[in-house]
Structure formats: structure tokens, C-alpha cells
Amino acid sequence: MATGQAPGNPIPAMRTYPPVEHPVVVIGPQYLAQYPVDLGVNSDFKVSDINGTLIFQVKSKLLSLRRRFLKDAAGNTLVNLRHKIRTMHGKWEAFRGESEEQSDLIFTAKKSKMFQFKTELDVFLGNNKGEVPDFKVKEGNSESSCSILLGDSNTMLAQVHGRHTLAIMPNVDYAFIVALVVVILNGDNADGHGDAATTSLNVLNGVVEGLGSAA
């Protein structure tokens, strides 16, 4: 019987990623799931699951165009992200709640290189003062896709497809992944070109819906 496969012709290997050995908790253990989590980000930057249930929402304040607020479905602020435009690598800082105290710093994210043609970010947890990142963001074959990896390994934590679809591995803090996606979607302003770039990106991603309405 013909199989469609010539004798001795090797079958291309399927690329696999090692599973997460230990739960990855950054924002909170309540955001862990024992199964893969698929989330979608709409043009108003509301994050929903496959059933359309609102899980998170991202807001901005009118006078704080360089800050983003990740809120739960009830409107409680989980994380606020601040873009430090006067840094060489376009650093973002994520703080717990609405705090800006260093004791509440959750993580920082910055471009891996000052000049790069593809999106690549190094992510350091708040207590990491070294040079080795805890997580990496790497752009895929197209500008609209990227992977979030554990440190410098190839352990996949999540994939972002089309900038609006998130596929998150089991036992990975999905609130943390969404917070990183906020940084990724605002990455065009990571070079520090100021408010004009911020405003145009807000329009592009629909974030302006939340201007002036954040609690």
C-alpha cells in the first residue's frame, strides 16, 4: 500500500518545547492553570478567554501616557507599568498595584540590544540585580508573533500570535504573560521617541479607550 512517503526518506522532525518543570509565579498563584490557556486581546485592550469572558483589561490615564494599568475583570489594578524613555534600552518597569515603590517592583523589561531589527526583550524579576534575565521575549518569523521563554533556555512559556492571540502553557502565571504583552504591544515606543510615538501607538492598539477613565 502506498504511503506517500518514499522508502528511506526521512520525516521532518516536529519541533517541541520542554514542559515547564516548576510553576512560574510572578504576579500571583491564583493566575496559574493546570491546562493551556488561550486568551484574546481586542482593539479596546480587553483580554478575554475563548468563551468571550472578560479576564483582564488595560487602561491608561490621560496625563500619564507612559503608564499602563493592568486590571482584573472587576477593575482592580494588579500591575502598573511605567516606560522610562530616558534609558538607552527603553526600559519598562512593572509595579504591584498602583505603587511606584522599589519594594513593589515586580519586573523590568528592556531591549536585549540597543539596536535590533527584531523584537527581543530581556525580563528581570524585581530581585534580580544580575545580568542574566529570568525571561526572554523573542520575535518569531513575522513581526506579529513572538515567544516568551524561560531565561536563556528554549522552555516555552507562551506564544503571541498576530499580536492579539495568546497561547499560554500550563502552570504559567497568565497575568504576568498579559503584562508582558502590554510591553510588547507598546514596544514601538521603546526607543524613546516621546509622546508622538506613544499617541500613535495608542491609536493603533485602541488603548485610548481607557484614557481618563482609569480608577
PDB file of N, CA, C and O in Angstrom, residues 109-110 112 116 118-123 133 135-140 145-151 158 160 163 176-177 180-181 183-184:
ATOM      1  N   ALA A 109      11.626  45.151  32.041  1.00  0.00           N
ATOM      2  CA  ALA A 109      11.819  44.597  30.696  1.00  0.00           C
ATOM      3  C   ALA A 109      12.522  45.647  29.845  1.00  0.00           C
ATOM      4  O   ALA A 109      12.171  46.824  29.893  1.00  0.00           O
ATOM      5  N   LYS A 110      13.499  45.209  29.092  1.00  0.00           N
ATOM      6  CA  LYS A 110      14.225  46.136  28.230  1.00  0.00           C
ATOM      7  C   LYS A 110      14.694  45.411  26.980  1.00  0.00           C
ATOM      8  O   LYS A 110      14.793  44.179  26.943  1.00  0.00           O
ATOM      9  N   SER A 112      17.028  43.745  24.378  1.00  0.00           N
ATOM     10  CA  SER A 112      18.263  42.998  24.597  1.00  0.00           C
ATOM     11  C   SER A 112      19.469  43.746  24.056  1.00  0.00           C
ATOM     12  O   SER A 112      20.566  43.669  24.612  1.00  0.00           O
ATOM     13  N   GLN A 116      18.277  46.795  17.217  1.00  0.00           N
ATOM     14  CA  GLN A 116      17.890  45.458  16.812  1.00  0.00           C
ATOM     15  C   GLN A 116      16.759  45.532  15.789  1.00  0.00           C
ATOM     16  O   GLN A 116      15.930  46.431  15.816  1.00  0.00           O
ATOM     17  N   LYS A 118      14.711  42.853  15.147  1.00  0.00           N
ATOM     18  CA  LYS A 118      13.596  42.051  15.625  1.00  0.00           C
ATOM     19  C   LYS A 118      13.372  42.322  17.105  1.00  0.00           C
ATOM     20  O   LYS A 118      14.304  42.650  17.840  1.00  0.00           O
ATOM     21  N   THR A 119      12.118  42.182  17.517  1.00  0.00           N
ATOM     22  CA  THR A 119      11.801  42.372  18.925  1.00  0.00           C
ATOM     23  C   THR A 119      12.494  41.315  19.766  1.00  0.00           C
ATOM     24  O   THR A 119      12.336  40.114  19.524  1.00  0.00           O
ATOM     25  N   GLU A 120      13.292  41.756  20.710  1.00  0.00           N
ATOM     26  CA  GLU A 120      13.907  40.843  21.673  1.00  0.00           C
ATOM     27  C   GLU A 120      14.056  41.595  22.984  1.00  0.00           C
ATOM     28  O   GLU A 120      14.691  42.650  23.038  1.00  0.00           O
ATOM     29  N   LEU A 121      13.442  41.061  24.017  1.00  0.00           N
ATOM     30  CA  LEU A 121      13.447  41.715  25.313  1.00  0.00           C
ATOM     31  C   LEU A 121      14.058  40.815  26.372  1.00  0.00           C
ATOM     32  O   LEU A 121      13.873  39.593  26.349  1.00  0.00           O
ATOM     33  N   ASP A 122      14.794  41.425  27.297  1.00  0.00           N
ATOM     34  CA  ASP A 122      15.273  40.740  28.488  1.00  0.00           C
ATOM     35  C   ASP A 122      14.379  41.167  29.643  1.00  0.00           C
ATOM     36  O   ASP A 122      14.126  42.363  29.836  1.00  0.00           O
ATOM     37  N   VAL A 123      13.918  40.190  30.409  1.00  0.00           N
ATOM     38  CA  VAL A 123      12.990  40.467  31.507  1.00  0.00           C
ATOM     39  C   VAL A 123      13.632  39.989  32.806  1.00  0.00           C
ATOM     40  O   VAL A 123      14.031  38.818  32.929  1.00  0.00           O
ATOM     41  N   PRO A 133      18.923  37.390  32.387  1.00  0.00           N
ATOM     42  CA  PRO A 133      17.483  37.622  32.530  1.00  0.00           C
ATOM     43  C   PRO A 133      16.750  36.373  33.001  1.00  0.00           C
ATOM     44  O   PRO A 133      17.184  35.243  32.746  1.00  0.00           O
ATOM     45  N   PHE A 135      13.586  35.877  32.040  1.00  0.00           N
ATOM     46  CA  PHE A 135      12.729  35.530  30.912  1.00  0.00           C
ATOM     47  C   PHE A 135      13.218  36.270  29.669  1.00  0.00           C
ATOM     48  O   PHE A 135      13.897  37.290  29.773  1.00  0.00           O
ATOM     49  N   LYS A 136      12.866  35.726  28.500  1.00  0.00           N
ATOM     50  CA  LYS A 136      13.206  36.376  27.231  1.00  0.00           C
ATOM     51  C   LYS A 136      11.957  36.447  26.362  1.00  0.00           C
ATOM     52  O   LYS A 136      11.119  35.548  26.382  1.00  0.00           O
ATOM     53  N   VAL A 137      11.865  37.527  25.597  1.00  0.00           N
ATOM     54  CA  VAL A 137      10.842  37.655  24.561  1.00  0.00           C
ATOM     55  C   VAL A 137      11.567  37.703  23.231  1.00  0.00           C
ATOM     56  O   VAL A 137      12.466  38.521  23.043  1.00  0.00           O
ATOM     57  N   LYS A 138      11.182  36.807  22.321  1.00  0.00           N
ATOM     58  CA  LYS A 138      11.845  36.752  21.019  1.00  0.00           C
ATOM     59  C   LYS A 138      10.800  36.776  19.910  1.00  0.00           C
ATOM     60  O   LYS A 138       9.840  36.009  19.938  1.00  0.00           O
ATOM     61  N   GLU A 139      11.031  37.663  18.940  1.00  0.00           N
ATOM     62  CA  GLU A 139      10.129  37.756  17.794  1.00  0.00           C
ATOM     63  C   GLU A 139      10.254  36.508  16.935  1.00  0.00           C
ATOM     64  O   GLU A 139      11.333  35.949  16.778  1.00  0.00           O
ATOM     65  N   GLY A 140       9.106  36.083  16.372  1.00  0.00           N
ATOM     66  CA  GLY A 140       9.100  34.903  15.532  1.00  0.00           C
ATOM     67  C   GLY A 140       9.427  35.216  14.091  1.00  0.00           C
ATOM     68  O   GLY A 140      10.150  36.167  13.786  1.00  0.00           O
ATOM     69  N   SER A 145       4.328  38.022  15.641  1.00  0.00           N
ATOM     70  CA  SER A 145       4.355  36.868  16.523  1.00  0.00           C
ATOM     71  C   SER A 145       5.639  36.876  17.333  1.00  0.00           C
ATOM     72  O   SER A 145       6.672  37.378  16.893  1.00  0.00           O
ATOM     73  N   CYS A 146       5.573  36.333  18.527  1.00  0.00           N
ATOM     74  CA  CYS A 146       6.760  36.234  19.358  1.00  0.00           C
ATOM     75  C   CYS A 146       6.571  35.126  20.382  1.00  0.00           C
ATOM     76  O   CYS A 146       5.455  34.646  20.622  1.00  0.00           O
ATOM     77  N   SER A 147       7.683  34.726  20.986  1.00  0.00           N
ATOM     78  CA  SER A 147       7.681  33.693  22.009  1.00  0.00           C
ATOM     79  C   SER A 147       8.208  34.270  23.305  1.00  0.00           C
ATOM     80  O   SER A 147       9.093  35.131  23.302  1.00  0.00           O
ATOM     81  N   ILE A 148       7.665  33.784  24.412  1.00  0.00           N
ATOM     82  CA  ILE A 148       8.136  34.162  25.744  1.00  0.00           C
ATOM     83  C   ILE A 148       8.765  32.920  26.347  1.00  0.00           C
ATOM     84  O   ILE A 148       8.116  31.879  26.482  1.00  0.00           O
ATOM     85  N   LEU A 149      10.054  33.016  26.670  1.00  0.00           N
ATOM     86  CA  LEU A 149      10.832  31.859  27.092  1.00  0.00           C
ATOM     87  C   LEU A 149      11.336  32.035  28.515  1.00  0.00           C
ATOM     88  O   LEU A 149      11.460  33.159  29.024  1.00  0.00           O
ATOM     89  N   LEU A 150      11.635  30.903  29.140  1.00  0.00           N
ATOM     90  CA  LEU A 150      12.199  30.917  30.484  1.00  0.00           C
ATOM     91  C   LEU A 150      13.691  31.160  30.386  1.00  0.00           C
ATOM     92  O   LEU A 150      14.441  30.316  29.856  1.00  0.00           O
ATOM     93  N   GLY A 151      14.145  32.315  30.865  1.00  0.00           N
ATOM     94  CA  GLY A 151      15.561  32.653  30.836  1.00  0.00           C
ATOM     95  C   GLY A 151      16.159  32.555  29.446  1.00  0.00           C
ATOM     96  O   GLY A 151      15.529  32.936  28.460  1.00  0.00           O
ATOM     97  N   ALA A 158       4.923  30.965  26.660  1.00  0.00           N
ATOM     98  CA  ALA A 158       3.745  31.448  25.926  1.00  0.00           C
ATOM     99  C   ALA A 158       4.160  31.882  24.533  1.00  0.00           C
ATOM    100  O   ALA A 158       5.335  32.179  24.272  1.00  0.00           O
ATOM    101  N   VAL A 160       2.714  34.540  21.338  1.00  0.00           N
ATOM    102  CA  VAL A 160       1.793  35.604  20.942  1.00  0.00           C
ATOM    103  C   VAL A 160       1.666  35.548  19.425  1.00  0.00           C
ATOM    104  O   VAL A 160       2.668  35.636  18.715  1.00  0.00           O
ATOM    105  N   ARG A 163      -0.255  39.429  17.458  1.00  0.00           N
ATOM    106  CA  ARG A 163      -0.316  40.489  18.479  1.00  0.00           C
ATOM    107  C   ARG A 163      -1.608  40.472  19.285  1.00  0.00           C
ATOM    108  O   ARG A 163      -1.764  41.249  20.218  1.00  0.00           O
ATOM    109  N   PHE A 176       0.969  37.539  34.398  1.00  0.00           N
ATOM    110  CA  PHE A 176       2.325  38.002  34.063  1.00  0.00           C
ATOM    111  C   PHE A 176       2.517  38.049  32.555  1.00  0.00           C
ATOM    112  O   PHE A 176       3.074  39.017  32.016  1.00  0.00           O
ATOM    113  N   ILE A 177       2.041  37.019  31.859  1.00  0.00           N
ATOM    114  CA  ILE A 177       2.177  36.992  30.405  1.00  0.00           C
ATOM    115  C   ILE A 177       1.433  38.171  29.781  1.00  0.00           C
ATOM    116  O   ILE A 177       1.944  38.839  28.872  1.00  0.00           O
ATOM    117  N   LEU A 180       3.398  41.287  30.165  1.00  0.00           N
ATOM    118  CA  LEU A 180       4.480  41.358  29.185  1.00  0.00           C
ATOM    119  C   LEU A 180       3.960  41.743  27.808  1.00  0.00           C
ATOM    120  O   LEU A 180       4.624  42.480  27.070  1.00  0.00           O
ATOM    121  N   VAL A 181       2.773  41.269  27.470  1.00  0.00           N
ATOM    122  CA  VAL A 181       2.185  41.620  26.171  1.00  0.00           C
ATOM    123  C   VAL A 181       1.903  43.121  26.092  1.00  0.00           C
ATOM    124  O   VAL A 181       2.017  43.724  25.032  1.00  0.00           O
ATOM    125  N   VAL A 183       3.794  45.380  27.334  1.00  0.00           N
ATOM    126  CA  VAL A 183       5.095  45.935  26.961  1.00  0.00           C
ATOM    127  C   VAL A 183       5.379  45.674  25.479  1.00  0.00           C
ATOM    128  O   VAL A 183       5.817  46.565  24.750  1.00  0.00           O
ATOM    129  N   ILE A 184       5.081  44.448  25.019  1.00  0.00           N
ATOM    130  CA  ILE A 184       5.350  44.099  23.624  1.00  0.00           C
ATOM    131  C   ILE A 184       4.551  44.984  22.673  1.00  0.00           C
ATOM    132  O   ILE A 184       5.079  45.512  21.688  1.00  0.00           O
TER     133      ILE A 184
END
